mmCIF file with all atom_site columns, C-alpha atoms in Angstrom:
data_model
loop_
_atom_site.group_PDB
_atom_site.id
_atom_site.type_symbol
_atom_site.label_atom_id
_atom_site.label_alt_id
_atom_site.label_comp_id
_atom_site.label_asym_id
_atom_site.label_entity_id
_atom_site.label_seq_id
_atom_site.pdbx_PDB_ins_code
_atom_site.Cartn_x
_atom_site.Cartn_y
_atom_site.Cartn_z
_atom_site.occupancy
_atom_site.B_iso_or_equiv
_atom_site.pdbx_formal_charge
_atom_site.auth_seq_id
_atom_site.auth_comp_id
_atom_site.auth_asym_id
_atom_site.auth_atom_id
_atom_site.pdbx_PDB_model_num
ATOM 1  C CA . MET I 1 1  ? -45.181 -15.589 -28.902 1.00 72.00 ? 1  MET I CA 1
ATOM 2  C CA . THR I 1 2  ? -46.827 -12.478 -27.562 1.00 88.00 ? 2  THR I CA 1
ATOM 3  C CA . TYR I 1 3  ? -44.625 -9.852  -29.192 1.00 92.00 ? 3  TYR I CA 1
ATOM 4  C CA . PRO I 1 4  ? -47.038 -9.344  -32.121 1.00 93.00 ? 4  PRO I CA 1
ATOM 5  C CA . LEU I 1 5  ? -49.713 -8.594  -29.515 1.00 95.00 ? 5  LEU I CA 1
ATOM 6  C CA . VAL I 1 6  ? -47.460 -5.977  -27.913 1.00 96.00 ? 6  VAL I CA 1
ATOM 7  C CA . ARG I 1 7  ? -46.872 -4.430  -31.350 1.00 95.00 ? 7  ARG I CA 1
ATOM 8  C CA . ASP I 1 8  ? -50.603 -4.331  -32.127 1.00 96.00 ? 8  ASP I CA 1
ATOM 9  C CA . LEU I 1 9  ? -51.478 -2.800  -28.773 1.00 96.00 ? 9  LEU I CA 1
ATOM 10 C CA . ALA I 1 10 ? -48.727 -0.199  -29.180 1.00 96.00 ? 10 ALA I CA 1
ATOM 11 C CA . ALA I 1 11 ? -50.278 0.765   -32.528 1.00 96.00 ? 11 ALA I CA 1
ATOM 12 C CA . GLU I 1 12 ? -53.564 1.345   -30.687 1.00 97.00 ? 12 GLU I CA 1
ATOM 13 C CA . GLY I 1 13 ? -51.829 3.667   -28.224 1.00 97.00 ? 13 GLY I CA 1
ATOM 14 C CA . ILE I 1 14 ? -51.221 1.351   -25.264 1.00 96.00 ? 14 ILE I CA 1
ATOM 15 C CA . PRO I 1 15 ? -47.681 1.920   -23.956 1.00 96.00 ? 15 PRO I CA 1
ATOM 16 C CA . VAL I 1 16 ? -45.143 -0.816  -24.612 1.00 96.00 ? 16 VAL I CA 1
ATOM 17 C CA . ARG I 1 17 ? -43.896 -0.479  -21.042 1.00 97.00 ? 17 ARG I CA 1
ATOM 18 C CA . LEU I 1 18 ? -47.350 -1.276  -19.655 1.00 96.00 ? 18 LEU I CA 1
ATOM 19 C CA . THR I 1 19 ? -48.029 -4.190  -22.003 1.00 96.00 ? 19 THR I CA 1
ATOM 20 C CA . CYS I 1 20 ? -44.625 -5.794  -21.432 1.00 95.00 ? 20 CYS I CA 1
ATOM 21 C CA . GLY I 1 21 ? -45.032 -5.364  -17.689 1.00 96.00 ? 21 GLY I CA 1
ATOM 22 C CA . VAL I 1 22 ? -48.424 -7.070  -17.674 1.00 96.00 ? 22 VAL I CA 1
ATOM 23 C CA . LEU I 1 23 ? -47.201 -9.931  -19.876 1.00 95.00 ? 23 LEU I CA 1
ATOM 24 C CA . GLY I 1 24 ? -43.958 -10.346 -17.945 1.00 95.00 ? 24 GLY I CA 1
ATOM 25 C CA . HIS I 1 25 ? -41.622 -9.530  -20.831 1.00 93.00 ? 25 HIS I CA 1
ATOM 26 C CA . SER I 1 26 ? -38.752 -7.093  -20.851 1.00 95.00 ? 26 SER I CA 1
ATOM 27 C CA . ARG I 1 27 ? -38.987 -4.132  -23.175 1.00 96.00 ? 27 ARG I CA 1
ATOM 28 C CA . GLN I 1 28 ? -35.452 -4.877  -24.342 1.00 96.00 ? 28 GLN I CA 1
ATOM 29 C CA . ALA I 1 29 ? -36.494 -8.321  -25.588 1.00 93.00 ? 29 ALA I CA 1
ATOM 30 C CA . TYR I 1 30 ? -39.514 -6.823  -27.355 1.00 95.00 ? 30 TYR I CA 1
ATOM 31 C CA . TYR I 1 31 ? -37.431 -4.205  -29.144 1.00 95.00 ? 31 TYR I CA 1
ATOM 32 C CA . ALA I 1 32 ? -34.844 -6.847  -30.100 1.00 91.00 ? 32 ALA I CA 1
ATOM 33 C CA . TRP I 1 33 ? -37.663 -8.923  -31.608 1.00 90.00 ? 33 TRP I CA 1
ATOM 34 C CA . LEU I 1 34 ? -39.028 -5.848  -33.365 1.00 92.00 ? 34 LEU I CA 1
ATOM 35 C CA . ALA I 1 35 ? -35.652 -5.268  -35.031 1.00 92.00 ? 35 ALA I CA 1
ATOM 36 C CA . GLU I 1 36 ? -35.449 -8.908  -36.191 1.00 86.00 ? 36 GLU I CA 1
ATOM 37 C CA . PRO I 1 37 ? -38.822 -10.725 -35.932 1.00 81.00 ? 37 PRO I CA 1
ATOM 38 C CA . VAL I 1 38 ? -37.418 -14.046 -37.182 1.00 84.00 ? 38 VAL I CA 1
ATOM 39 C CA . SER I 1 39 ? -34.060 -15.039 -35.733 1.00 81.00 ? 39 SER I CA 1
ATOM 40 C CA . GLN I 1 40 ? -31.440 -17.054 -37.552 1.00 86.00 ? 40 GLN I CA 1
ATOM 41 C CA . ARG I 1 41 ? -32.037 -19.918 -35.111 1.00 90.00 ? 41 ARG I CA 1
ATOM 42 C CA . GLU I 1 42 ? -35.762 -19.976 -35.941 1.00 89.00 ? 42 GLU I CA 1
ATOM 43 C CA . LEU I 1 43 ? -34.948 -20.094 -39.663 1.00 92.00 ? 43 LEU I CA 1
ATOM 44 C CA . GLU I 1 44 ? -32.544 -23.002 -39.111 1.00 95.00 ? 44 GLU I CA 1
ATOM 45 C CA . ASP I 1 45 ? -35.100 -24.842 -36.963 1.00 95.00 ? 45 ASP I CA 1
ATOM 46 C CA . ALA I 1 46 ? -37.772 -24.406 -39.632 1.00 94.00 ? 46 ALA I CA 1
ATOM 47 C CA . TYR I 1 47 ? -35.386 -25.697 -42.302 1.00 95.00 ? 47 TYR I CA 1
ATOM 48 C CA . LEU I 1 48 ? -34.510 -28.774 -40.219 1.00 95.00 ? 48 LEU I CA 1
ATOM 49 C CA . THR I 1 49 ? -38.164 -29.442 -39.420 1.00 94.00 ? 49 THR I CA 1
ATOM 50 C CA . ASN I 1 50 ? -39.068 -29.315 -43.103 1.00 95.00 ? 50 ASN I CA 1
ATOM 51 C CA . ALA I 1 51 ? -36.137 -31.606 -43.948 1.00 92.00 ? 51 ALA I CA 1
ATOM 52 C CA . LEU I 1 52 ? -37.323 -34.161 -41.376 1.00 88.00 ? 52 LEU I CA 1
ATOM 53 C CA . ILE I 1 53 ? -40.898 -34.023 -42.647 1.00 89.00 ? 53 ILE I CA 1
ATOM 54 C CA . ASP I 1 54 ? -39.673 -34.499 -46.225 1.00 89.00 ? 54 ASP I CA 1
ATOM 55 C CA . ALA I 1 55 ? -37.491 -37.452 -45.176 1.00 85.00 ? 55 ALA I CA 1
ATOM 56 C CA . HIS I 1 56 ? -40.441 -39.065 -43.418 1.00 82.00 ? 56 HIS I CA 1
ATOM 57 C CA . ASP I 1 57 ? -42.706 -38.473 -46.415 1.00 84.00 ? 57 ASP I CA 1
ATOM 58 C CA . ASP I 1 58 ? -40.139 -40.209 -48.644 1.00 80.00 ? 58 ASP I CA 1
ATOM 59 C CA . ASP I 1 59 ? -39.973 -43.284 -46.366 1.00 78.00 ? 59 ASP I CA 1
ATOM 60 C CA . PRO I 1 60 ? -42.951 -43.336 -43.970 1.00 71.00 ? 60 PRO I CA 1
ATOM 61 C CA . GLU I 1 61 ? -42.367 -46.948 -42.862 1.00 74.00 ? 61 GLU I CA 1
ATOM 62 C CA . PHE I 1 62 ? -40.777 -45.919 -39.582 1.00 70.00 ? 62 PHE I CA 1
ATOM 63 C CA . GLY I 1 63 ? -42.220 -43.445 -37.129 1.00 65.00 ? 63 GLY I CA 1
ATOM 64 C CA . TYR I 1 64 ? -40.962 -42.597 -33.688 1.00 64.00 ? 64 TYR I CA 1
ATOM 65 C CA . ARG I 1 65 ? -41.690 -46.195 -32.670 1.00 62.00 ? 65 ARG I CA 1
ATOM 66 C CA . PHE I 1 66 ? -40.572 -49.239 -34.587 1.00 51.00 ? 66 PHE I CA 1
#
């Protein structure tokens, strides 16, 4: 994700419009991310990933191949 880069460059005085244009992002998407850096979907995905890792750690006999 390049939004933290846009934020850091904006803090150094480089316009958000210029940075987003160079990176090919919309300013609207950047400002939406700035308002909520971690979306609900990302939190749910992280929870599910951790649950799968824990389940595999409990019973590591099977992987993605049998």
